[in-house]
């Protein structure tokens, strides 16, 4: 799934930055420092924003574009923070053949952002999942851990609305 | 068999090659050209496209010849049915995901993909051909990226990162979504690209092409109210001939001038003239800085790619750059002041068109700091050698049949010191020729040729005693080499007084605006070396070989500018630089 550029402003704290710099210092000079640093940075911030990648780039003397390339190659890394409400749609084979792509498209349309990204207010994020192992319920949508089976396109708006209260 | 040689058989032909050769190199020794796409000697040796596969006796599967090491006793087969079928499948898969619009593609004359399809006799594609829309990035001033024609060979990524140490492009995402872009999807015009265009020169397809200004130039020529002056750079005259079947590196100066007249330009002046002016200014500036002990070491400033690199990556060293404008900008500036006043033509009615081996010059002409006091920009359009070659071909001019003609007087005469500006080391040597005479007081016993600064190596150190002053010089081409030199200086491991830097490996002769040569052609011919040799041959043939001996330049100072680096020269011939961010985060 292509990783979209985030629209949420960076809000890293000084504590996070201090941790990041410690991590960089720990791996700098070792063989292949980039991957372990990206892993830990993803844990510290929950995603890999441009500001964080730029710091890593400067410290390791590796161009930002190259780090960005790595961060978009591995699905473990995300360029977007998770929203307060995490919506995911399973795109495993069983869900897919039962119309999961249409469900995902409707979620994207309702929220105005793409899978792999987050709404500009930071409230909802969308993910496309690989098979979650509940194929009997296909197609599946999961919102903050609540599983909605046998999803149809017209149920999407109502379900999402029921979570809006949680974030107001 | 000598110690470091190995013997193997290519399609039954025995060859002896140095140990460490690849199968591809061994095949060349046997007179067999194995097709390549992603391979670029030294820069991109990934073995990823697999168009170069061969069969090796006893081996499992097919091997990528470009990276597979040749071994003693090996038997290689390059033309079996298995090999042909595999290559064909590879190419058809590439073509099925490539937006084919060959007749209207800028690269239709020299596209490596097209050439390969022809050589391999591809007459149909057995896969479903994707119906692709253009995927354009037009944000940079010098090039257009269209990822719908990108075959993901990554040659552009490799040269930008390894040769130029800029690294503003990379492969992003994975699988089918893989594409080349800058960090966080920014356009190339929004990142710290230096506009050297080396990525364009590396691209086998029409995925990277130059921005062109031919139509605007033709319109200016057709406008009777405009006085259109054309000024070609030194390196153009040893590159242009490639397009018309001349030997690589041969000077076509006389025919080039004739062609420019036939295209309808009102005056044909020579940037070489302005290169001589550059030496007057830069030489004076260098001597002044040495005497004052200020802003040393001094870096040359002829190359706008290098300038932008410094502005992004070493903004703390901008004072060390010479304040001289590039010869292109000096030329335009003097056309719109000195020449305009002399001939009584309003500068706004003059259109200056430069012909450059360079893509960074397309950006330089728009830099606001370059605006003249009379409100004009020095140069209106900067065309590349390739664009000029298209104009000539498009006008039906039979280049090879043209007579040799001379530049127009007043801003057309030049010395041997100027023409070598196009090769790495040329600016350095030209400056040394004049500085030596100025510092010694006369030209008796003063050397003319400075051999150590010549050649295609990326870093050339030399020390000279000129007029009692010891000068430590360093001549650099390729920005990765420049970065290496700067870091050595910062670490206290190297010290110089005068440093020439050209962004393109080998200097402007190898600029990205020159006619294209594939990596294969470059393996067979030392393209940049031949072009540089062409310039040095021209230098040898010139009656005057030191810039300060140029009679038209002497007249310029006597009649108009006064002293080099004087008040008037300061406004027309010097400039300022602006610090720029690296990331724009
Ligand atoms: S123009 Fe030069 S700096 Fe810019 S992307 Fe191409 S190679 Fe890199
Ligand atoms: S843009 Fe050109 S050089 Fe770069 S990866 Fe694509 S085809 Fe290769
Ligand atoms: S080396 Fe020459 S051709 Fe290359 S960017 Fe610099 S001025 Fe342009
Ligand atoms: S794998 Fe050899 S040329 Fe691409």
XYZ file of C-alpha atoms and ligand atoms in Angstrom:
781
model
C 0.000 0.000 0.000
C 1.637 3.306 -1.017
C 2.481 5.381 1.980
C 0.895 8.806 1.699
C 2.517 11.987 2.935
C 1.108 12.933 6.268
C -1.021 16.034 6.676
C -0.739 16.102 10.447
C 1.690 18.683 11.803
C 4.709 17.291 13.597
C 4.306 17.394 17.366
C 7.405 15.636 18.677
C 8.392 16.382 22.261
C 11.878 17.233 23.550
C 11.860 13.889 25.394
C 11.225 12.026 22.159
C 14.003 13.920 20.441
C 16.408 13.116 23.256
C 15.535 9.431 22.953
C 15.998 9.569 19.184
C 19.430 11.146 19.547
C 20.442 8.487 22.062
C 19.370 5.771 19.658
C 21.298 7.369 16.815
C 24.395 7.706 18.992
C 24.115 4.037 19.947
C 24.096 2.774 16.363
C 26.245 5.384 14.640
C 29.449 3.844 13.381
C 28.073 0.302 13.466
C 27.534 -1.785 10.358
C 24.198 -0.867 8.732
C 22.870 1.521 11.374
C 19.853 2.714 9.412
C 17.410 -0.159 9.893
C 17.729 -0.482 13.684
C 17.495 3.300 14.070
C 14.351 3.450 11.927
C 12.803 0.627 13.953
C 13.424 2.376 17.245
C 12.385 5.750 15.863
C 9.100 4.206 14.712
C 8.569 2.970 18.271
C 9.414 6.337 19.819
C 7.133 8.416 17.583
C 4.637 5.815 16.392
C 5.564 6.763 12.841
C 8.466 8.217 10.852
C 7.736 11.868 10.176
C 9.903 13.932 7.857
C 11.459 15.847 10.754
C 12.654 12.617 12.332
C 13.983 11.268 9.044
C 15.814 14.543 8.435
C 17.536 14.274 11.804
C 18.592 10.712 11.036
C 19.761 11.795 7.590
C 21.948 14.552 8.985
C 23.430 12.378 11.689
C 24.176 9.387 9.469
C 25.142 11.394 6.381
C 22.652 9.438 4.295
C 20.440 11.471 1.940
C 16.868 12.006 3.087
C 15.517 10.566 -0.174
C 17.287 7.281 0.472
C 15.916 7.019 4.018
C 12.477 7.893 2.725
C 12.860 5.130 0.138
C 13.641 2.601 2.868
C 10.806 3.857 5.057
C 8.296 3.337 2.245
C 9.648 -0.077 1.245
C 8.944 -1.897 4.506
C 5.339 -2.130 5.626
C 6.560 -2.123 9.250
C 7.255 1.599 8.889
C 4.588 4.240 8.608
C 4.778 7.833 7.444
C 1.584 8.657 9.285
C 0.654 8.689 12.940
C -2.294 6.556 13.974
C -5.531 8.422 14.558
C -7.449 8.361 17.827
C -9.831 6.095 15.947
C -8.059 3.394 13.983
C -10.051 2.008 11.107
C -8.791 -0.968 9.183
C -10.250 -2.993 6.364
C -9.004 -6.507 5.685
C -7.813 -7.007 2.135
C -7.015 -10.693 2.530
C -8.209 -12.947 -0.308
C -11.500 -13.965 1.298
C -12.446 -10.379 2.152
C -11.240 -9.148 -1.168
C -13.418 -11.447 -3.248
C -16.412 -10.405 -1.148
C -15.958 -6.722 -1.968
C -13.542 -5.420 0.676
C -12.037 -3.028 -1.864
C -15.393 -1.272 -2.206
C -15.719 -1.041 1.562
C -12.237 0.461 1.810
C -13.025 2.932 -0.966
C -16.133 4.017 0.941
C -14.141 4.476 4.169
C -11.629 6.580 2.263
C -14.416 8.630 0.718
C -16.175 9.147 4.049
C -13.013 10.231 5.848
C -11.370 12.085 2.975
C -8.017 10.365 3.281
C -6.326 7.303 1.863
C -5.399 3.983 3.405
C -2.035 4.361 5.126
C -2.796 7.925 6.186
C -4.691 9.952 8.728
C -7.292 12.721 8.584
C -5.856 16.208 8.848
C -7.308 16.651 12.349
C -5.475 13.491 13.392
C -8.696 11.802 14.532
C -9.170 8.901 12.112
C -6.512 6.753 10.494
C -7.107 4.093 7.874
C -5.163 0.925 7.280
C -5.527 -1.875 4.811
C -4.796 -5.120 6.630
C -3.614 -8.452 5.429
C -5.817 -11.411 6.379
C -6.837 -11.159 10.032
C -7.975 -14.819 10.136
C -11.723 -14.327 10.501
C -12.579 -15.234 6.945
C -16.003 -16.567 7.932
C -17.046 -12.974 8.608
C -15.673 -11.576 5.329
C -15.521 -8.768 4.462
C -14.296 -7.352 7.734
C -13.771 -3.860 9.054
C -12.139 -3.255 12.438
C -12.528 0.010 14.333
C -10.508 0.467 17.522
C -10.534 -3.299 18.033
C -14.280 -3.741 17.399
C -14.834 -6.219 14.586
C -17.601 -5.588 12.033
C -18.254 -8.624 9.845
C -20.195 -9.077 6.612
C -19.582 -5.432 5.851
C -21.455 -3.612 3.147
C -20.738 -0.220 1.656
C -23.911 1.385 3.048
C -23.093 0.441 6.654
C -19.784 2.308 6.605
C -21.037 5.842 7.279
C -23.190 4.810 10.231
C -20.440 2.832 11.915
C -17.905 5.627 11.501
C -20.425 8.151 12.865
C -20.848 6.119 16.017
C -17.166 6.769 16.795
C -17.222 10.478 16.158
C -18.550 11.090 19.650
C -15.463 9.394 21.122
C -13.142 11.993 19.732
C -15.121 15.185 20.192
C 49.333 -17.446 -18.848
C 50.351 -14.443 -16.824
C 49.550 -14.280 -13.147
C 46.559 -11.946 -13.293
C 44.984 -13.176 -16.476
C 42.296 -15.815 -16.866
C 41.176 -17.788 -19.918
C 37.605 -18.580 -20.805
C 35.406 -19.295 -23.780
C 32.640 -17.041 -25.008
C 30.448 -18.809 -27.581
C 33.366 -21.064 -28.352
C 35.874 -18.238 -28.782
C 38.836 -18.318 -26.374
C 39.702 -15.047 -24.678
C 42.242 -13.980 -22.109
C 41.072 -11.241 -19.755
C 42.322 -9.754 -16.483
C 41.167 -11.587 -13.361
C 38.277 -9.709 -11.807
C 36.603 -9.061 -15.164
C 32.892 -9.661 -15.466
C 31.410 -11.965 -18.075
C 30.186 -8.817 -19.854
C 33.737 -7.496 -20.150
C 35.084 -10.868 -21.225
C 32.418 -11.032 -23.943
C 33.500 -7.633 -25.262
C 37.022 -9.021 -25.544
C 35.557 -11.798 -27.691
C 33.768 -9.268 -29.853
C 30.324 -9.993 -28.408
C 28.081 -7.244 -27.183
C 25.710 -8.491 -24.501
C 22.728 -6.148 -24.158
C 22.486 -4.136 -20.929
C 19.974 -1.758 -19.397
C 20.517 -1.164 -15.707
C 24.287 -1.554 -15.917
C 26.452 1.559 -15.820
C 30.119 0.875 -15.307
C 31.268 1.833 -11.798
C 28.060 3.698 -10.978
C 25.243 1.139 -11.182
C 26.159 -2.512 -10.905
C 23.014 -3.987 -9.407
C 22.354 -6.862 -11.773
C 18.649 -6.142 -11.452
C 17.112 -5.832 -14.928
C 18.365 -9.213 -16.185
C 18.415 -8.277 -19.841
C 22.077 -9.317 -19.918
C 21.562 -12.956 -18.989
C 23.827 -15.668 -20.398
C 24.182 -19.422 -19.987
C 27.235 -20.742 -18.200
C 28.233 -24.357 -18.699
C 27.484 -26.338 -15.556
C 25.643 -23.434 -13.985
C 22.086 -23.566 -12.734
C 19.799 -21.052 -14.400
C 20.947 -17.966 -16.230
C 23.521 -15.489 -14.944
C 23.499 -11.681 -15.206
C 26.640 -11.052 -17.262
C 27.109 -7.467 -16.065
C 27.885 -8.560 -12.520
C 28.850 -12.225 -12.908
C 32.592 -12.692 -12.418
C 34.420 -14.391 -15.253
C 36.458 -17.386 -14.099
C 39.302 -19.402 -15.521
C 38.060 -22.254 -17.688
C 34.499 -20.945 -17.817
C 32.365 -21.579 -20.907
C 29.753 -18.936 -21.619
C 26.935 -19.035 -24.162
C 25.368 -15.703 -25.014
C 23.068 -16.619 -27.868
C 21.163 -19.816 -27.026
C 17.410 -20.162 -27.371
C 17.095 -20.168 -23.587
C 18.980 -16.879 -23.389
C 17.018 -15.294 -26.216
C 13.681 -16.366 -24.722
C 14.568 -15.004 -21.310
C 15.770 -11.658 -22.637
C 12.726 -11.392 -24.820
C 10.409 -12.044 -21.902
C 12.247 -9.480 -19.768
C 11.987 -6.819 -22.426
C 8.342 -7.548 -23.197
C 7.478 -7.240 -19.514
C 9.260 -3.899 -19.343
C 7.494 -2.694 -22.481
C 4.093 -3.816 -21.211
C 4.425 -1.346 -18.360
C 5.954 1.508 -20.352
C 3.996 4.364 -21.873
C 4.988 4.015 -25.494
C 4.647 7.151 -27.562
C 7.891 6.799 -29.456
C 7.324 9.181 -32.394
C 6.614 12.101 -30.068
C 9.118 11.209 -27.363
C 12.176 13.446 -27.019
C 14.388 10.373 -26.817
C 13.122 8.710 -29.969
C 16.476 9.158 -31.678
C 18.622 7.710 -28.919
C 16.340 5.660 -26.649
C 18.119 2.553 -25.389
C 14.857 0.688 -24.908
C 13.796 1.281 -28.472
C 17.207 0.302 -29.768
C 17.107 -2.895 -27.741
C 13.642 -3.820 -29.014
C 14.891 -3.302 -32.564
C 18.106 -5.264 -32.006
C 16.213 -8.133 -30.417
C 13.588 -8.140 -33.109
C 10.626 -7.623 -30.777
C 7.582 -7.383 -33.033
C 4.808 -7.979 -30.520
C 4.199 -8.027 -26.789
C 2.590 -11.151 -25.378
C 1.474 -9.463 -22.167
C -1.363 -7.111 -21.520
C -0.011 -3.634 -22.195
C -0.914 -1.203 -19.432
C -2.760 1.866 -20.589
C -0.694 4.430 -18.723
C -1.241 8.116 -18.164
C 1.808 10.420 -18.029
C 3.125 10.729 -14.457
C 4.834 14.075 -14.644
C 7.026 16.081 -12.329
C 7.656 19.420 -14.000
C 8.676 21.344 -10.908
C 12.392 21.644 -11.688
C 13.633 24.284 -14.138
C 15.774 21.959 -16.194
C 14.090 18.593 -16.583
C 10.794 16.764 -16.715
C 10.312 13.394 -15.060
C 7.658 11.116 -16.511
C 7.541 7.956 -14.440
C 5.210 6.314 -16.933
C 8.312 5.781 -19.078
C 10.576 4.757 -16.209
C 11.931 1.219 -16.309
C 13.329 1.395 -12.758
C 16.914 0.760 -13.821
C 17.965 3.249 -11.101
C 20.815 4.684 -13.112
C 19.582 8.185 -12.250
C 19.507 7.360 -8.553
C 23.037 5.969 -8.721
C 24.676 8.927 -10.471
C 22.903 11.459 -8.268
C 24.007 9.655 -5.136
C 27.421 8.275 -6.059
C 28.881 10.689 -8.599
C 27.227 13.853 -7.343
C 26.653 13.004 -3.686
C 23.409 14.901 -3.855
C 21.048 11.953 -3.518
C 17.734 13.744 -3.881
C 16.022 10.900 -5.724
C 15.354 7.359 -4.635
C 13.119 4.400 -5.315
C 10.039 4.586 -3.085
C 7.363 2.041 -2.211
C 7.555 -1.581 -3.307
C 6.270 -4.108 -5.786
C 4.091 -2.680 -8.542
C 3.932 0.673 -6.787
C 7.720 1.162 -6.918
C 8.666 4.464 -8.480
C 11.459 7.035 -8.373
C 10.823 10.240 -6.488
C 12.249 12.683 -3.981
C 11.709 12.443 -0.241
C 8.066 12.646 0.827
C 6.895 12.951 -2.751
C 8.276 16.446 -3.219
C 8.913 17.661 -6.740
C 12.529 17.882 -7.845
C 12.206 21.670 -7.898
C 11.319 21.610 -4.186
C 14.370 19.744 -2.908
C 18.101 20.412 -2.909
C 18.726 19.217 -6.466
C 21.587 21.174 -8.020
C 20.193 20.908 -11.562
C 23.338 19.338 -13.017
C 21.176 17.045 -15.143
C 23.512 14.069 -14.791
C 20.450 11.931 -14.062
C 19.031 12.867 -17.460
C 22.304 11.917 -19.124
C 22.111 8.546 -17.362
C 18.518 7.708 -18.277
C 18.074 5.095 -21.004
C 14.518 6.207 -21.824
C 12.326 9.263 -22.099
C 11.519 9.155 -18.370
C 13.930 12.045 -17.829
C 14.091 14.699 -20.510
C 15.288 18.284 -20.729
C 13.016 21.273 -20.574
C 13.268 22.934 -23.948
C 13.110 26.528 -25.135
C 13.339 26.028 -28.898
C 9.899 27.458 -29.667
C 10.549 30.670 -27.740
C 13.890 31.103 -29.486
C 12.334 30.576 -32.929
C 9.670 33.151 -32.061
C 12.346 35.669 -31.070
C 14.214 35.062 -34.328
C 10.983 35.628 -36.267
C 10.229 38.878 -34.434
C 11.687 41.718 -36.540
C 11.796 44.075 -33.555
C 14.257 41.813 -31.734
C 18.004 41.710 -32.193
C 18.837 38.101 -31.407
C 22.387 37.321 -30.327
C 23.558 33.731 -29.945
C 26.541 32.704 -27.834
C 27.832 29.106 -27.725
C 29.972 27.804 -24.846
C 33.420 26.238 -25.343
C 32.329 22.604 -24.900
C 29.512 22.848 -27.458
C 31.904 22.877 -30.428
C 33.372 19.483 -29.478
C 29.976 17.892 -28.719
C 27.643 19.093 -31.457
C 29.310 17.046 -34.206
C 28.233 13.764 -32.546
C 24.710 14.366 -33.720
C 25.853 14.687 -37.313
C 28.129 11.685 -37.461
C 31.437 13.468 -36.903
C 34.103 11.655 -34.864
C 33.527 12.063 -31.114
C 35.433 15.076 -29.787
C 36.204 16.677 -33.141
C 35.772 20.441 -33.142
C 33.030 21.669 -35.465
C 33.444 25.308 -34.484
C 33.392 26.752 -38.020
C 30.358 24.723 -39.118
C 28.573 25.523 -35.873
C 28.974 29.255 -36.541
C 27.728 28.803 -40.096
C 24.705 26.824 -38.872
C 23.831 29.487 -36.289
C 23.845 32.168 -39.021
C 21.611 30.023 -41.211
C 19.183 29.586 -38.345
C 18.691 33.345 -38.478
C 20.498 34.701 -35.448
C 21.515 38.330 -35.967
C 24.919 38.027 -34.326
C 27.052 35.038 -33.478
C 29.371 35.859 -30.587
C 31.507 33.478 -28.576
C 31.280 32.646 -24.883
C 35.031 32.020 -25.219
C 35.392 35.791 -25.404
C 33.646 36.061 -22.047
C 35.812 33.245 -20.697
C 38.813 35.470 -21.378
C 37.017 38.250 -19.491
C 36.381 35.785 -16.652
C 40.108 35.196 -16.341
C 40.776 38.931 -16.164
C 38.284 39.231 -13.318
C 38.921 35.972 -11.499
C 42.705 36.249 -11.838
C 42.629 39.779 -10.441
C 40.341 38.668 -7.654
C 42.628 35.753 -6.767
C 45.765 37.897 -6.687
C 43.901 40.453 -4.548
C 42.734 37.808 -2.082
C 46.204 36.268 -1.835
C 47.755 39.674 -1.163
C 45.146 40.576 1.423
C 45.111 37.071 2.881
C 41.316 37.157 2.802
C 38.608 34.665 1.863
C 41.123 31.958 1.065
C 41.119 29.402 -0.374
C 39.201 30.610 -3.390
C 36.844 28.348 -5.329
C 35.956 28.959 -8.973
C 32.379 29.952 -9.709
C 31.876 29.133 -13.396
C 29.608 26.178 -12.746
C 26.047 26.913 -11.586
C 25.585 23.304 -10.471
C 28.532 23.675 -8.121
C 27.250 27.037 -6.923
C 23.878 25.596 -6.011
C 25.596 22.696 -4.287
C 27.550 25.136 -2.102
C 24.428 27.162 -1.365
C 22.604 24.055 -0.126
C 25.333 22.040 1.500
C 28.118 24.445 2.493
C 26.418 27.762 2.998
C 29.095 28.691 5.555
C 31.703 28.717 2.772
C 29.982 31.014 0.283
C 32.594 33.725 0.883
C 35.222 31.366 -0.464
C 33.557 31.279 -3.856
C 34.864 33.701 -6.423
C 32.278 36.436 -6.880
C 32.670 36.169 -10.667
C 29.567 35.341 -12.652
C 29.806 32.382 -14.984
C 31.052 33.115 -18.514
C 27.478 32.680 -19.795
C 26.255 35.465 -17.524
C 29.249 37.738 -18.181
C 28.608 37.286 -21.872
C 24.930 38.189 -21.650
C 25.644 41.084 -19.325
C 28.228 42.596 -21.655
C 26.007 42.115 -24.716
C 23.246 44.082 -23.020
C 25.547 46.866 -21.775
C 28.829 47.249 -23.655
C 27.615 45.967 -27.021
C 24.172 47.597 -26.741
C 25.651 51.006 -25.937
C 28.336 50.674 -28.600
C 25.836 49.803 -31.325
C 23.068 52.077 -30.037
C 20.568 49.220 -29.583
C 18.138 49.364 -26.669
C 19.041 46.476 -24.334
C 15.366 45.502 -23.990
C 15.302 44.827 -27.747
C 18.180 42.386 -27.520
C 17.490 38.704 -26.959
C 20.515 36.732 -25.804
C 20.394 32.993 -26.483
C 23.175 30.889 -25.020
C 24.053 27.415 -26.286
C 25.321 25.335 -23.393
C 26.463 21.781 -22.698
C 24.660 22.324 -19.431
C 21.250 22.038 -17.799
C 22.087 24.041 -14.652
C 22.459 27.107 -16.880
C 18.732 26.940 -17.557
C 18.278 27.689 -13.883
C 21.092 30.238 -13.716
C 19.531 32.514 -16.347
C 16.531 33.009 -14.057
C 18.466 33.887 -10.900
C 17.271 37.291 -9.721
C 20.705 38.324 -8.358
C 21.898 38.329 -11.948
C 19.618 41.166 -13.074
C 21.549 44.067 -14.586
C 21.270 47.684 -13.452
C 19.374 48.458 -16.659
C 16.678 46.038 -15.532
C 17.470 43.310 -18.081
C 18.372 39.722 -17.358
C 21.740 38.967 -19.003
C 20.579 35.858 -20.857
C 17.039 35.242 -22.084
C 17.181 31.590 -23.112
C 19.717 28.902 -22.437
C 19.565 26.087 -24.966
C 21.529 22.870 -24.685
C 23.784 21.446 -27.369
C 21.054 18.863 -27.994
C 18.421 21.520 -28.550
C 20.704 23.293 -31.021
C 21.310 20.019 -32.841
C 17.534 19.557 -33.122
C 17.103 23.089 -34.494
C 19.787 22.431 -37.085
C 18.310 19.077 -38.074
C 14.798 20.518 -38.031
C 15.807 23.296 -40.415
C 17.121 20.740 -42.877
C 20.618 22.147 -42.669
C 23.094 19.569 -43.954
C 25.650 20.146 -41.277
C 28.497 18.189 -42.811
C 28.339 20.282 -45.986
C 28.555 23.655 -44.236
C 31.602 25.868 -44.794
C 33.673 26.992 -41.805
C 32.726 30.496 -40.742
C 34.125 32.852 -38.089
C 32.446 34.532 -35.119
C 31.289 38.126 -35.446
C 33.819 40.700 -34.280
C 33.866 42.800 -31.096
C 32.675 39.982 -28.811
C 33.904 37.077 -30.904
C 37.682 36.826 -30.638
C 39.214 34.571 -28.032
C 42.396 32.855 -26.905
C 43.406 29.265 -26.335
C 42.989 29.855 -22.616
C 39.259 30.341 -23.084
C 38.408 27.307 -25.154
C 39.847 24.911 -22.557
C 37.275 26.153 -20.012
C 35.112 23.291 -21.251
C 37.403 20.618 -19.782
C 38.075 19.978 -16.103
C 41.281 21.916 -15.318
C 40.766 24.446 -18.078
C 39.713 27.356 -15.899
C 42.589 26.586 -13.548
C 45.129 26.476 -16.364
C 43.803 29.630 -17.990
C 44.005 31.467 -14.665
C 47.528 30.181 -14.039
C 48.673 31.301 -17.488
C 47.631 34.877 -16.820
C 48.440 34.971 -13.106
C 51.966 33.749 -13.805
C 52.583 36.613 -16.202
C 50.944 39.223 -13.983
C 52.835 38.119 -10.879
C 56.176 37.804 -12.733
C 55.768 41.151 -14.439
C 56.492 39.824 -17.942
C 56.059 36.639 -19.937
C 59.717 35.687 -20.351
C 60.381 32.188 -18.951
C 56.820 31.857 -17.756
C 55.202 28.492 -18.472
C 52.238 28.283 -20.811
C 51.129 24.715 -20.266
C 50.212 23.337 -16.842
C 50.049 19.606 -17.523
C 49.189 18.485 -13.977
C 45.769 20.119 -13.952
C 44.728 18.335 -17.153
C 43.113 14.944 -17.498
C 39.872 13.234 -16.559
C 40.726 12.231 -12.977
C 38.237 13.555 -10.458
C 40.787 15.199 -8.143
C 44.070 16.691 -9.383
C 46.447 18.342 -6.936
C 49.352 20.483 -8.136
C 51.655 23.070 -6.669
C 53.095 25.922 -8.687
C 55.490 28.727 -7.966
C 54.127 31.696 -9.902
C 55.920 35.035 -9.732
C 57.450 34.115 -6.385
C 54.106 33.062 -4.935
C 53.523 29.437 -4.024
C 50.110 28.338 -5.194
C 48.570 25.074 -4.003
C 45.883 24.105 -6.502
C 43.223 21.455 -6.611
C 41.121 20.706 -9.664
C 37.952 18.754 -9.068
C 35.086 17.434 -11.147
C 32.060 15.478 -9.977
C 30.414 16.780 -6.826
C 31.160 13.652 -4.800
C 34.830 14.463 -5.370
C 34.243 18.073 -4.359
C 32.632 16.886 -1.141
C 35.618 14.643 -0.460
C 38.017 17.579 -0.938
C 35.974 19.890 1.280
C 35.850 17.300 4.045
C 39.599 16.762 3.822
C 40.094 20.514 4.116
C 37.746 20.736 7.080
C 39.577 17.893 8.786
C 42.873 19.690 8.263
C 44.139 16.909 5.990
C 44.453 19.107 2.921
C 45.093 22.777 2.245
C 44.876 24.671 -1.020
C 44.862 28.224 -2.288
C 42.862 27.878 -5.470
C 40.310 25.194 -6.233
C 38.455 24.638 -9.487
C 35.224 22.701 -9.257
C 32.987 21.507 -12.088
C 29.856 19.585 -11.162
C 29.941 17.206 -14.112
C 32.581 14.457 -14.095
C 35.277 15.620 -16.530
C 33.853 19.146 -16.735
C 31.410 20.750 -19.171
C 32.508 18.514 -22.073
C 30.509 15.890 -20.205
C 27.596 18.169 -19.366
C 24.085 16.781 -19.447
C 23.087 18.989 -22.373
C 25.550 17.356 -24.751
C 24.492 14.675 -27.243
C 23.709 11.426 -25.440
C 25.911 8.366 -25.287
C 24.793 5.089 -23.773
C 26.888 3.345 -21.141
C 27.891 0.878 -23.863
C 29.180 3.652 -26.114
C 31.016 5.091 -23.150
C 32.668 1.744 -22.483
C 33.924 1.674 -26.064
C 34.872 5.354 -26.401
C 36.225 7.767 -23.801
C 33.634 10.370 -24.755
C 34.646 13.066 -22.283
C 38.361 12.455 -22.814
C 37.998 12.767 -26.599
C 36.036 15.987 -26.253
C 38.636 17.433 -23.880
C 41.369 16.450 -26.354
C 39.418 18.326 -29.024
C 39.513 21.467 -26.882
C 43.246 21.186 -26.151
C 43.897 20.736 -29.884
C 41.991 23.962 -30.533
C 44.049 25.695 -27.822
C 47.259 24.508 -29.512
C 46.120 25.957 -32.808
C 45.353 29.448 -31.499
C 47.682 32.388 -32.199
C 47.098 33.767 -28.692
C 46.845 31.501 -25.681
C 46.674 33.832 -22.687
C 43.438 35.608 -21.870
C 44.975 39.023 -21.198
C 46.391 39.033 -24.738
C 42.921 39.021 -26.318
C 42.737 42.322 -28.276
C 38.942 42.546 -28.043
C 39.118 42.039 -24.289
C 41.798 44.717 -24.011
C 39.487 47.020 -25.945
C 36.610 46.203 -23.597
C 38.601 47.346 -20.580
C 40.167 50.343 -22.331
C 36.931 51.655 -23.817
C 34.342 50.590 -21.298
C 35.091 48.774 -18.066
C 38.292 50.449 -16.874
C 40.071 48.187 -14.397
C 39.350 44.465 -13.877
C 37.288 44.166 -10.668
C 36.651 47.898 -10.899
C 33.354 49.626 -10.196
C 31.679 48.991 -13.523
C 32.973 45.421 -13.739
C 31.597 44.795 -10.274
C 28.044 45.487 -11.398
C 28.106 43.607 -14.664
C 30.494 40.755 -13.981
C 30.179 39.828 -10.314
C 27.357 38.431 -8.221
C 26.208 37.206 -4.817
C 25.137 33.831 -3.505
C 22.250 32.858 -1.277
C 22.304 30.266 1.498
C 19.675 27.570 0.911
C 18.212 24.839 3.107
C 19.134 21.244 2.556
C 15.821 19.631 3.411
C 13.202 22.368 3.337
C 11.495 20.532 6.189
S 19.918 17.159 -11.687
Fe 21.785 16.441 -10.623
S 21.340 16.854 -8.478
Fe 19.381 16.952 -9.524
S 18.489 14.910 -9.359
Fe 19.629 14.962 -11.304
S 21.679 14.201 -10.793
Fe 20.673 14.741 -8.850
S 14.156 7.674 -14.583
Fe 15.392 6.754 -16.210
S 17.379 6.362 -15.209
Fe 15.905 6.696 -13.568
S 15.195 4.650 -13.023
Fe 13.735 5.467 -14.513
S 14.453 4.741 -16.511
Fe 16.157 4.461 -15.051
S 30.234 21.229 -15.086
Fe 29.631 22.516 -16.794
S 27.947 21.428 -17.756
Fe 28.170 20.557 -15.696
S 26.732 21.723 -14.387
Fe 28.756 22.710 -14.269
S 28.715 24.318 -15.838
Fe 27.050 22.875 -16.289
S 21.168 -6.994 -14.925
Fe 22.845 -6.757 -16.266
S 22.317 -4.973 -17.345
Fe 20.706 -5.084 -15.924
